Short mmCIF file of C-alpha atoms and ligand atoms in Angstrom, two decimals:
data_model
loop_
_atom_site.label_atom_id
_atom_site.label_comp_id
_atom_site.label_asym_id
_atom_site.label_seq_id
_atom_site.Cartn_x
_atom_site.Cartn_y
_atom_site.Cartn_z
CA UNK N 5 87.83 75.29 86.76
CA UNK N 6 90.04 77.99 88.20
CA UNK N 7 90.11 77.79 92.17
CA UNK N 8 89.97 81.59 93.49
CA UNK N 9 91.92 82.56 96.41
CA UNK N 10 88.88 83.40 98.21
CA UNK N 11 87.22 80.35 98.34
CA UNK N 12 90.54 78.31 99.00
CA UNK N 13 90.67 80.42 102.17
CA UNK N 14 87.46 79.01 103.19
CA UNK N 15 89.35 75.78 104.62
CA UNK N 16 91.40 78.21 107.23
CA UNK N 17 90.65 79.71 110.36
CA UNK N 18 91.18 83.19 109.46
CA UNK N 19 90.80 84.95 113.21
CA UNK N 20 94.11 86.29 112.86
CA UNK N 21 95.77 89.27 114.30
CA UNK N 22 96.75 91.93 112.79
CA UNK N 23 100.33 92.16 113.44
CA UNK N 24 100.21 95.96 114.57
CA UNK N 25 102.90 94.30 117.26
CA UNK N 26 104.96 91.06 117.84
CA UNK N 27 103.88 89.49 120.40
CA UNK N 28 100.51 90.84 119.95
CA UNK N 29 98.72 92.83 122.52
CA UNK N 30 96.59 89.45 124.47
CA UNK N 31 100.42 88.52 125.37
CA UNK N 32 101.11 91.26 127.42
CA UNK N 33 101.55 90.34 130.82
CA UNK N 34 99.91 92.19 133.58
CA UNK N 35 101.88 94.24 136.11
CA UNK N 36 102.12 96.12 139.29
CA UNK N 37 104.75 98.20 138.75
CA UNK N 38 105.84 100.70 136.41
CA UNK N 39 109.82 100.02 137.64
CA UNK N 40 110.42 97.49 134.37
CA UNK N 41 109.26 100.37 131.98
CA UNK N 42 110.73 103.34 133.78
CA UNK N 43 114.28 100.80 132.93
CA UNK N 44 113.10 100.80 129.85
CA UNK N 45 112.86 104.28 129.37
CA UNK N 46 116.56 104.77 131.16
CA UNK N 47 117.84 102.55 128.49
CA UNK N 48 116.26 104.91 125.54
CA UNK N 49 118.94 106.43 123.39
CA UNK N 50 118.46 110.18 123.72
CA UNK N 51 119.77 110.98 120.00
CA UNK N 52 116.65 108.46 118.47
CA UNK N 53 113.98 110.65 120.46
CA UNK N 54 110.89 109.71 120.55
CA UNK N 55 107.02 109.31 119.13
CA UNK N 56 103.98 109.77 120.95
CA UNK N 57 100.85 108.08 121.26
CA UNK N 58 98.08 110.31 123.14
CA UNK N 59 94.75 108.18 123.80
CA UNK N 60 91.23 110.41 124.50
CA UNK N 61 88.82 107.91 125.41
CA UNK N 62 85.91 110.06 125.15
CA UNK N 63 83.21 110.03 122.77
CA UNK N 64 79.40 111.81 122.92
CA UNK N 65 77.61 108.91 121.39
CA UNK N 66 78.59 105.10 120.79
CA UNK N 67 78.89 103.70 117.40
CA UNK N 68 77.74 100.31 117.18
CA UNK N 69 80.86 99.30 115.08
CA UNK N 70 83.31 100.60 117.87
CA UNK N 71 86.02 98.34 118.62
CA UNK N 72 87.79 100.98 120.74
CA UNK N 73 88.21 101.60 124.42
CA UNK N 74 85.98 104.83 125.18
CA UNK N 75 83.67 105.90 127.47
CA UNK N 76 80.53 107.87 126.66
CA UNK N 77 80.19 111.05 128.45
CA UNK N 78 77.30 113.78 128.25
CA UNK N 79 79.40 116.43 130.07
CA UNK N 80 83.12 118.00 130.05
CA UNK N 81 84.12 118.43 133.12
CA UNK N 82 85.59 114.30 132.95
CA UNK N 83 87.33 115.12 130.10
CA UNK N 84 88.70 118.48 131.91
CA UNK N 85 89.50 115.82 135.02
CA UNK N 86 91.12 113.44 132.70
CA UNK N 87 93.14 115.65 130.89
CA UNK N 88 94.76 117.27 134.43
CA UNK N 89 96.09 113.70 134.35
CA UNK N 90 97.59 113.74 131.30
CA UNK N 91 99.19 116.60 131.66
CA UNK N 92 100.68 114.66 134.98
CA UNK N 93 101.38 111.77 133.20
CA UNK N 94 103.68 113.85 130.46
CA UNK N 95 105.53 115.35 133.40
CA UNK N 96 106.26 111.87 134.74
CA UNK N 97 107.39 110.48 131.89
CA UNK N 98 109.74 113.77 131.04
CA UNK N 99 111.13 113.06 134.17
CA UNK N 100 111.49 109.12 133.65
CA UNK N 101 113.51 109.98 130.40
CA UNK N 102 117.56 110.38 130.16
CA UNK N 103 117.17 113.25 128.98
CA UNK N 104 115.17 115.87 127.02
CA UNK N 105 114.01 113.96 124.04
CA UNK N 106 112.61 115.12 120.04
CA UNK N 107 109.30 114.08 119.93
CA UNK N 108 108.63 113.80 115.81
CA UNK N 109 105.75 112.39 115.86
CA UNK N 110 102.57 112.67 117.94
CA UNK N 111 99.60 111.15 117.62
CA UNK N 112 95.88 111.60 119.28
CA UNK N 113 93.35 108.81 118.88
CA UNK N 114 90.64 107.64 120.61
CA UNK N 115 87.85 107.72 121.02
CA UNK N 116 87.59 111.03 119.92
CA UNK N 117 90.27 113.53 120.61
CA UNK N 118 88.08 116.06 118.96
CA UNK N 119 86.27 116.09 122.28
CA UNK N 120 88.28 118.42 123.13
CA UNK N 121 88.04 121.89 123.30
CA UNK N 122 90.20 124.62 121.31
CA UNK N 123 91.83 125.72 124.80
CA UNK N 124 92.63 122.14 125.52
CA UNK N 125 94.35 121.46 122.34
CA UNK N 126 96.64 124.53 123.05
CA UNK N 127 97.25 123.93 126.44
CA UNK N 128 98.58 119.90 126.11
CA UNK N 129 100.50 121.07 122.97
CA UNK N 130 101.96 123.82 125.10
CA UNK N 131 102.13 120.97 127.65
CA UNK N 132 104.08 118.96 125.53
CA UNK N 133 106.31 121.61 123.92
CA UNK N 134 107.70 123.13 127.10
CA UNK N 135 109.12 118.72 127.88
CA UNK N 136 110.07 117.75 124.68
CA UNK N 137 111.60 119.27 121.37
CA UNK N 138 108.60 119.74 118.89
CA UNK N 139 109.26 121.67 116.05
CA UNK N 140 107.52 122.82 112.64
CA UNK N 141 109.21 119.49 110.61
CA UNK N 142 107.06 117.29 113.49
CA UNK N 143 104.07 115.80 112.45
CA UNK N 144 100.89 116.64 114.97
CA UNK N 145 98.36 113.98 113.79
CA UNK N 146 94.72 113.23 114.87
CA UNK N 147 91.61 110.97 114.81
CA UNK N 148 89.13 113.64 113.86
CA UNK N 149 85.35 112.61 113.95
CA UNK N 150 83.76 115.40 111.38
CA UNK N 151 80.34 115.22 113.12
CA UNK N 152 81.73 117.23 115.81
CA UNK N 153 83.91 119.58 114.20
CA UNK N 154 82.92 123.20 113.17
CA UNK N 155 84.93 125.65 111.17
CA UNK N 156 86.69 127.27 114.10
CA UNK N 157 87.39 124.34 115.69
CA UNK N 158 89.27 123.22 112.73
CA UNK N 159 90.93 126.56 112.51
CA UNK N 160 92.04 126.44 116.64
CA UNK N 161 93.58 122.48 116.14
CA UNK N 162 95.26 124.16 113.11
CA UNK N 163 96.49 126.99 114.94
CA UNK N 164 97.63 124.99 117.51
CA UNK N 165 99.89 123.11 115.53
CA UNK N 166 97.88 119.75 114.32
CA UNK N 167 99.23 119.17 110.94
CA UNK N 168 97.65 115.58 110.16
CA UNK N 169 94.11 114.27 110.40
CA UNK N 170 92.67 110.88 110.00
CA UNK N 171 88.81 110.78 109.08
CA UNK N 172 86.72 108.29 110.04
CA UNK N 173 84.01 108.00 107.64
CA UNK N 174 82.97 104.29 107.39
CA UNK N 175 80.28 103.96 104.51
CA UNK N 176 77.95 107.24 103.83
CA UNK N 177 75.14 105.39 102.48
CA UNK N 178 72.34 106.44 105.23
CA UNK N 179 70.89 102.67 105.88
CA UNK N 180 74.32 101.74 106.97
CA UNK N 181 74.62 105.09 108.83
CA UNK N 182 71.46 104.40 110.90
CA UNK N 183 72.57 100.20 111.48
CA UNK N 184 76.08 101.26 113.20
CA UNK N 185 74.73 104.13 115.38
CA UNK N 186 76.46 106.83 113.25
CA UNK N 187 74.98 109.87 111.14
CA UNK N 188 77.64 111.59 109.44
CA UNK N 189 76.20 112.61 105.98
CA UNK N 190 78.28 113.63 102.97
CA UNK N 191 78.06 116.72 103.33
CA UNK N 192 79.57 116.86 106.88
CA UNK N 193 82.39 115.06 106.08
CA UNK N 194 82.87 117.03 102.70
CA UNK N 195 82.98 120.77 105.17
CA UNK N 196 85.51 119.47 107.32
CA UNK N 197 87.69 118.57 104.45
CA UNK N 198 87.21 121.92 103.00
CA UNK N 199 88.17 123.49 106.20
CA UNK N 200 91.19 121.06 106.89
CA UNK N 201 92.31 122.19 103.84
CA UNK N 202 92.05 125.83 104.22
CA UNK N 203 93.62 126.02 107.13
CA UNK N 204 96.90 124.24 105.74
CA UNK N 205 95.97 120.64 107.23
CA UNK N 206 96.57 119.02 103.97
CA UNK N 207 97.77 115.83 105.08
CA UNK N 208 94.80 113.87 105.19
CA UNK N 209 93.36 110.13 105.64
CA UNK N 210 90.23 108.29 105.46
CA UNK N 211 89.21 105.57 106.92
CA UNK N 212 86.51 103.16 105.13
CA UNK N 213 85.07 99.68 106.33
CA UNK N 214 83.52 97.51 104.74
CA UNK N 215 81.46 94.55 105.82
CA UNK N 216 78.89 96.39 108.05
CA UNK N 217 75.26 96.01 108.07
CA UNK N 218 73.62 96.46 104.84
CA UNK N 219 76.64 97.27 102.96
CA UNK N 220 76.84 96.00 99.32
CA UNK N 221 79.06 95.54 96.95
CA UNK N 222 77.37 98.71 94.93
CA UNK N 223 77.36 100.92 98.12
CA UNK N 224 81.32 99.82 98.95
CA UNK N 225 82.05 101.14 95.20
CA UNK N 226 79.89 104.80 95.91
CA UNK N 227 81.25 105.32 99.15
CA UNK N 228 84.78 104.95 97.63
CA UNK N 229 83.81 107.10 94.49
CA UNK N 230 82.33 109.83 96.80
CA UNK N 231 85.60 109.38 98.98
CA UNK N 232 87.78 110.10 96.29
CA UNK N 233 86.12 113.16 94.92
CA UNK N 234 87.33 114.96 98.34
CA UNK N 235 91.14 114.39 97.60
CA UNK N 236 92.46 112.63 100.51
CA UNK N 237 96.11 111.76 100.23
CA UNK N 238 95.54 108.17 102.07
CA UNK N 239 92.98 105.67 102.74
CA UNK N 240 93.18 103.05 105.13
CA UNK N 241 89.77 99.87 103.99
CA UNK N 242 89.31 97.53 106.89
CA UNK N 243 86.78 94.79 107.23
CA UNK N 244 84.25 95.73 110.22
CA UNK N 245 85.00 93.14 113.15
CA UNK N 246 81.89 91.53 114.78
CA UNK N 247 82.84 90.87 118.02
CA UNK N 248 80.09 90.91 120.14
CA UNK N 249 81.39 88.50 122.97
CA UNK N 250 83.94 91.46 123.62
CA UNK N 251 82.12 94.33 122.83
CA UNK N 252 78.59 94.20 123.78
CA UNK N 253 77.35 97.38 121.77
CA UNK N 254 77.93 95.32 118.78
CA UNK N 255 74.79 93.34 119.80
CA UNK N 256 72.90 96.09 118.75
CA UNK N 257 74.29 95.76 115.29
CA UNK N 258 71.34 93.50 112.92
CA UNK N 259 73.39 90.38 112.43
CA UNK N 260 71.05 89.05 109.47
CA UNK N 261 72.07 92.42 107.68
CA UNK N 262 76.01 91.30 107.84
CA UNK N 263 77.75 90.37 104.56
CA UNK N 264 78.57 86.98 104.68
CA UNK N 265 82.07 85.55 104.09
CA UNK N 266 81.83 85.63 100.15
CA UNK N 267 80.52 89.10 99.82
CA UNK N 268 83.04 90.50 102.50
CA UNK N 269 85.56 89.12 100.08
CA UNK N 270 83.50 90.85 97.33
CA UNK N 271 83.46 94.31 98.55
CA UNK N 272 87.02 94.35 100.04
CA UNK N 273 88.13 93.46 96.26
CA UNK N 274 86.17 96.13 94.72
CA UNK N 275 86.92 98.77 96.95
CA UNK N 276 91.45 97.96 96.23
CA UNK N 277 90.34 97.78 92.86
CA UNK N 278 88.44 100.99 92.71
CA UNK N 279 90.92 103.02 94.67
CA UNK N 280 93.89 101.48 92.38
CA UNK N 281 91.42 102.70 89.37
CA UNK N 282 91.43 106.18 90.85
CA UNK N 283 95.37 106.20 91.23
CA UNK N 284 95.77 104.98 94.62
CA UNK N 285 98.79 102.25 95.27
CA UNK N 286 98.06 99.52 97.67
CA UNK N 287 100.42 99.72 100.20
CA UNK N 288 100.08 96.54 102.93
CA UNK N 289 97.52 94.81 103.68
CA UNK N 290 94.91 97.52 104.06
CA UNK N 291 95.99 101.28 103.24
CA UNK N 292 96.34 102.66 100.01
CA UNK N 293 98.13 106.53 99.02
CA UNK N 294 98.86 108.51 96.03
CA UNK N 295 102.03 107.13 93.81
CA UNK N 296 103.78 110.56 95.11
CA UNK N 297 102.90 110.49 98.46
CA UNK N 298 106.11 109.59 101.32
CA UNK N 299 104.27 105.99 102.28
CA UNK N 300 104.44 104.98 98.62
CA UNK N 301 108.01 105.94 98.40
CA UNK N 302 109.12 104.15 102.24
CA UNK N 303 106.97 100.80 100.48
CA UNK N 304 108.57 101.09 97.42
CA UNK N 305 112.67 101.59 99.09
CA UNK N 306 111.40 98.95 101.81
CA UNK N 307 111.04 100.96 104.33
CA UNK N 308 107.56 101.11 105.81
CA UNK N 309 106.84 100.05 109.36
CA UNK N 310 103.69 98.92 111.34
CA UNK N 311 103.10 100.24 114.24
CA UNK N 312 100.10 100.29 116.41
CA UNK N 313 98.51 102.83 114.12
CA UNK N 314 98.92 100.41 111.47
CA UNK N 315 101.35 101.55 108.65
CA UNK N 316 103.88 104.06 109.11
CA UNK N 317 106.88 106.08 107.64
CA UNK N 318 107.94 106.72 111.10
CA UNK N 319 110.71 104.42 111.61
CA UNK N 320 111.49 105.81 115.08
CA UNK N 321 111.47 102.23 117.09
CA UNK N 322 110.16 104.50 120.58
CA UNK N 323 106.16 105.10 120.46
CA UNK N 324 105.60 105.94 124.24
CA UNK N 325 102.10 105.74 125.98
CA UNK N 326 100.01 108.37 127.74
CA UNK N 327 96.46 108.34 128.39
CA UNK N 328 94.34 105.38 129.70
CA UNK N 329 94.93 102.10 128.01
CA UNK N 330 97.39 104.05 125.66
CA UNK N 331 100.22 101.42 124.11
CA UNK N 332 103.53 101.89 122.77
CA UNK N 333 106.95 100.54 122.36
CA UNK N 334 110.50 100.93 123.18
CA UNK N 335 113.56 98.54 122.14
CA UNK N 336 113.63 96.69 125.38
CA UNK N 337 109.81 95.48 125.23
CA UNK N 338 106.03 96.67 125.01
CA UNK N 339 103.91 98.49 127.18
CA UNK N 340 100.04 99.11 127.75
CA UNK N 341 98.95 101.68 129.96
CA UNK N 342 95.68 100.71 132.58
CA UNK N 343 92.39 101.11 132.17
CA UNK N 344 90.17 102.12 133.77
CA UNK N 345 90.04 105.30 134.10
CA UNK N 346 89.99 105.04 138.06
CA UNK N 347 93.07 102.71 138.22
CA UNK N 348 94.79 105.21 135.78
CA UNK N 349 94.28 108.25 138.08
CA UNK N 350 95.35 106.56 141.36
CA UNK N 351 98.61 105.04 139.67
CA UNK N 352 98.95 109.00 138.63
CA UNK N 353 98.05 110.64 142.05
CA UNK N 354 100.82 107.75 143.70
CA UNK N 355 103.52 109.61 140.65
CA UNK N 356 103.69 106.29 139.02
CA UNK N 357 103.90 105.47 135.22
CA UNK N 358 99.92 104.09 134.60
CA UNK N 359 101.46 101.07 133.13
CA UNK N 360 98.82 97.59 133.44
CA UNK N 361 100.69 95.29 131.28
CA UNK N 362 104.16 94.98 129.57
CA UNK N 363 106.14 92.58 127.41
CA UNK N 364 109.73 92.25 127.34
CA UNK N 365 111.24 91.00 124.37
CA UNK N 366 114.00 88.05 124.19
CA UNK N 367 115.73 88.18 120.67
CA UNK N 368 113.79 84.96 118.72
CA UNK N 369 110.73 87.83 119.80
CA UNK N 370 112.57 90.41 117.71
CA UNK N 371 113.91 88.29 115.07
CA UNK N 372 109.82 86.61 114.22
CA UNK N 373 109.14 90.36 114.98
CA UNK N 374 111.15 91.46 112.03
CA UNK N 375 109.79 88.65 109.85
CA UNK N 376 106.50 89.49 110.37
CA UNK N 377 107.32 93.51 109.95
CA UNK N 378 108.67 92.30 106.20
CA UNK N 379 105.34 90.04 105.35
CA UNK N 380 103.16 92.94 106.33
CA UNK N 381 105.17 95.92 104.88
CA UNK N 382 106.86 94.36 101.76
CA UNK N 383 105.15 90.97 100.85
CA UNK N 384 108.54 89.63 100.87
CA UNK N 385 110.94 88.18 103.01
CA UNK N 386 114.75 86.75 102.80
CA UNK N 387 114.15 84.16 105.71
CA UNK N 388 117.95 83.10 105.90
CA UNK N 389 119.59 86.42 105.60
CA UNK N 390 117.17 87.78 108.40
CA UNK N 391 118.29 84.82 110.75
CA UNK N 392 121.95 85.95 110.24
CA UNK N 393 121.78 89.24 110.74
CA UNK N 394 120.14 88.73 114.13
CA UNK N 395 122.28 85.85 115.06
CA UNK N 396 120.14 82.42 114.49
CA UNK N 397 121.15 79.29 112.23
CA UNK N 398 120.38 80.59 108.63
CA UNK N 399 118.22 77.38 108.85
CA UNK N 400 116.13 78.47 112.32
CA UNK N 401 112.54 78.25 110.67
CA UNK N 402 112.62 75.04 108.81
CA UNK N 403 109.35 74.02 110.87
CA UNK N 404 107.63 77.52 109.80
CA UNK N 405 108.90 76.49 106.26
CA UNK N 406 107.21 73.11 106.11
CA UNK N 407 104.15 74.70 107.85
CA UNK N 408 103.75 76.95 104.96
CA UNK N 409 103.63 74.54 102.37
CA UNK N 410 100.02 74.13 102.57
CA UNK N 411 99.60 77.92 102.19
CA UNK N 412 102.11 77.91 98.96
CA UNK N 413 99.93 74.66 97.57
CA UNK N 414 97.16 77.36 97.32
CA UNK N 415 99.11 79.81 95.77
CA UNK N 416 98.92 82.44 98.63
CA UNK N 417 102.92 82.61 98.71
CA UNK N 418 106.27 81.13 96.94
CA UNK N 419 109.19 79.56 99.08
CA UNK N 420 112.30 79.66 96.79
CA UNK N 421 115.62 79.23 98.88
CA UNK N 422 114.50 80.68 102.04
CA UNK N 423 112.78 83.66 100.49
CA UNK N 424 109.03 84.38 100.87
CA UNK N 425 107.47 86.19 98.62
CA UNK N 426 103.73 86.98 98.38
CA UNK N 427 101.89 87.42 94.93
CA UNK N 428 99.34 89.74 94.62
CA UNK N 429 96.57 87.36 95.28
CA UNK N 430 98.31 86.60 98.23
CA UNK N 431 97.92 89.91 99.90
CA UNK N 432 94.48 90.02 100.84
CA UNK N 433 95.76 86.53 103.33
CA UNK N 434 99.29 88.04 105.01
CA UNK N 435 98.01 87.88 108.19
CA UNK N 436 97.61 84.35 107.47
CA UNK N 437 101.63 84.08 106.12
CA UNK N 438 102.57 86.31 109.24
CA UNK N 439 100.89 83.90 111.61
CA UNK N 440 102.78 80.99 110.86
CA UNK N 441 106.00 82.31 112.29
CA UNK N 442 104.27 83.49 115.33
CA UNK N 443 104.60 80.93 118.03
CA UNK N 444 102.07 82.60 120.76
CA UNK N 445 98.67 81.99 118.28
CA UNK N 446 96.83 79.68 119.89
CA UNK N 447 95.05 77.17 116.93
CA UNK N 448 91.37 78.23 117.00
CA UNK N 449 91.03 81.35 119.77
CA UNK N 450 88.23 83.65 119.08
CA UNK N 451 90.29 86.98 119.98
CA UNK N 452 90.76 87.64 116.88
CA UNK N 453 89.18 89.67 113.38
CA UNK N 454 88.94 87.54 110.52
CA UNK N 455 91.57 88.09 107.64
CA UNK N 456 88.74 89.08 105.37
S1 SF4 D 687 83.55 108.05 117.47
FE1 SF4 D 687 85.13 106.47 117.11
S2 SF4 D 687 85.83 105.87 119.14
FE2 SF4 D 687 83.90 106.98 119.43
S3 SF4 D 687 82.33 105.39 119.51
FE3 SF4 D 687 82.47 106.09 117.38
S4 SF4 D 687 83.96 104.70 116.41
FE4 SF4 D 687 84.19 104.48 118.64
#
């Protein structure tokens, strides 16, 4: 009898990261000053510019699912208050730069930067447009949440320049809707669309989960059909994380209604499967885009990134922070921005960079960094030839290399003279390849989402 990959998993503790960084965000190292990142920042090659990360942590209503850092609010004038610190925060960093930089890409997320109102949009766009070189050839994405969008809005973020959108839709069957706290029918996700498309903002993404509350393998498989049928050019499928230690809204989510281990494994298998049968290409662990579409072509000419978005095009090693609990990169290290929100404002108001926690890198960080990069974008990785280029003995990870024999004896990846390669079966478990060659995973911690 055949042995599937799924239930040779079962033996391994799959609480994982997810590799959106290396070292991952729990190794960041709390700080009181902002002077190690303002070096950082000196140090910042003005000819690479820059990309920006923009974090609204606002939202009307809490979804039970939410693993993000927001705050609920009933009125505007916090997000009015929170915003005149943004707009600090992107003069202070202007000024903490070498020089005027190209910002190429920026991205809002949240939360829910569609919070905020049609003036607002203008105004921080203006903001950042009158600090940094923005053009029409730089891409203006957001996190929209279609249950608060009407037709003008969509026409004023358009207007304003916002030229990419992300969609969070999760799973529109209505039983799952009600479990995670978050009515967005059909319908309301199939106007916005529409309207994103009619006012040029063609680039869009979706994002699905599967293994909430209630979910099937039938309802994974109609949520994807009715998915496609809107045209997006992108879909990122992740499994929902029950963390309820750390997030304590997610006790309000019916645990008996979960998917269990072997159906989560179900339902993530027939949702790659159905998207591939509508045309999609799996790209990574989790997204999937149209053959034509510029991710498919950086994953096919090797060269897709992760980022803390996830997968990327933009190879632009600079992502810098603003907004509460906002993280980024530069080539020197990591940084996280604070949260709270009150420890955010009074870093601002003393004309410091809100920066909580940072991470400097030493170069065996960058080189595993790079490995890890090649698991998760490519499924492939010359081991020895990385090594040299960054300066190690070509044979620096025989430990990793024994360590991952127990992973090739169950056929999720090959080791043939220092190159590892993942098979298709294997690609559902990279996070569990990646791991091995990171040497800050503690055996066992909880902090993690499982693989699957
Ligand atoms: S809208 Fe997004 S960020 Fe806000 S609570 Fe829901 S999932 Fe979380």
């Amino acid at each position: 009898m055949t042995v599937s990959i799924a239930e040779k998993s079962e033996k391994y503790d799959l609480r994982v990261p997810r590799y959106t960084s290396y070292p991952t965000s729990p190794h960041f190292l709390e700080t009181d000053t902002d002077q190690d990142y303002r070096d950082w920042l000196k140090n910042l090659d003005p000819k690479v510019g820059v990309s920006l990360y923009i974090h609204i942590p606002f939202c009307d209503e809490m979804c039970s699912f939410c693993g993000c850092y927001t705050k609920i609010v009933k009125r505007y004038d916090p997000i009015t208050d929170y915003l005149k610190y943004v707009h600090r925060e992107i003069e202070l960093l202007a000024e903490a730069l070498p020089a005027r930089m190209t910002a190429k890409h920026v991205h809002w997320g949240g939360g829910s930067p569609t919070m905020l109102k049609a003036e607002d949009w203008k105004s921080i766009i203006e903001k950042l447009k009158s600090l940094f070189d923005i053009d029409d050839s730089s891409e203006l994405a957001v996190e929209l949440d279609p249950r608060t969008a009407t037709e003008d809005y969509v026409k004023a973020i358009a207007e304003a320049g916002i030229n990419r959108a992300s969609i969070g839709v999760q799973d529109f069957h209505e039983e799952v809707q009600v479990a995670i706290n978050r009515i967005q029918p059909f319908g309301v996700t199939k106007d916005v669309v529409g309207w994103l498309k009619k006012y040029g903002i063609t680039s869009i993404n979706f994002d699905l989960l599967y293994g909430l509350p209630f979910q099937s393998t039938e309802r994974v498989l109609d949520m994807v059909d009715k998915a496609v049928s809107l045209e997006p050019k992108r879909f990122a499928v992740f499994g929902y994380a029950h963390v309820p230690w750390m997030k304590s809204h997610m006790k309000l989510i019916p645990e008996e209604a979960l998917p269990n281990a072997k159906e989560r494994w179900e339902q993530m298998e027939a949702a790659a499967s159905r998207l591939e049968e509508h045309g999609f290409v799996k790209i990574g662990l989790d997204h999937y885009a149209r053959p034509d579409d510029e991710m498919t072509r950086a994953m096919k000419e090797e060269r897709l990134h992760r980022n803390f978005q996830g997968y990327t095009v933009d190879n632009n090693p600079v992502m810098l922070p603003l907004g509460a609990s906002s993280i980024g990169q530069t080539p020197d290290g990591y940084v996280a921005n604070v949260q709270p929100l009150r420890d955010y404002k009074r870093m601002i108001d003393n004309g410091q960079l809100p920066v909580g926690r940072t991470r400097s890198l030493t170069e065996e960080d960058i080189l595993r960094r790079a490995v890890i990069e090649q698991i998760m974008c490519n499924m492939k990785v010359d081991l020895p030839k990385l090594c040299r280029e960054h300066g190690f003995d070509e044979d620096f990870f025989a430990s990793e290399e024994e360590k991952l024999q127990v992973l090739i004896e169950d056929d999720i990846c090959t080791l043939s003279n220092g190159v590892l390669t993942l098979p298709e079966e294997g690609r559902p478990l990279m996070r569990m390849v990646a791991a091995t060659f990171d040497t800050y995973l503690q055996k066992g911690q909880k902090k993690h989402s499982r693989a699957v």
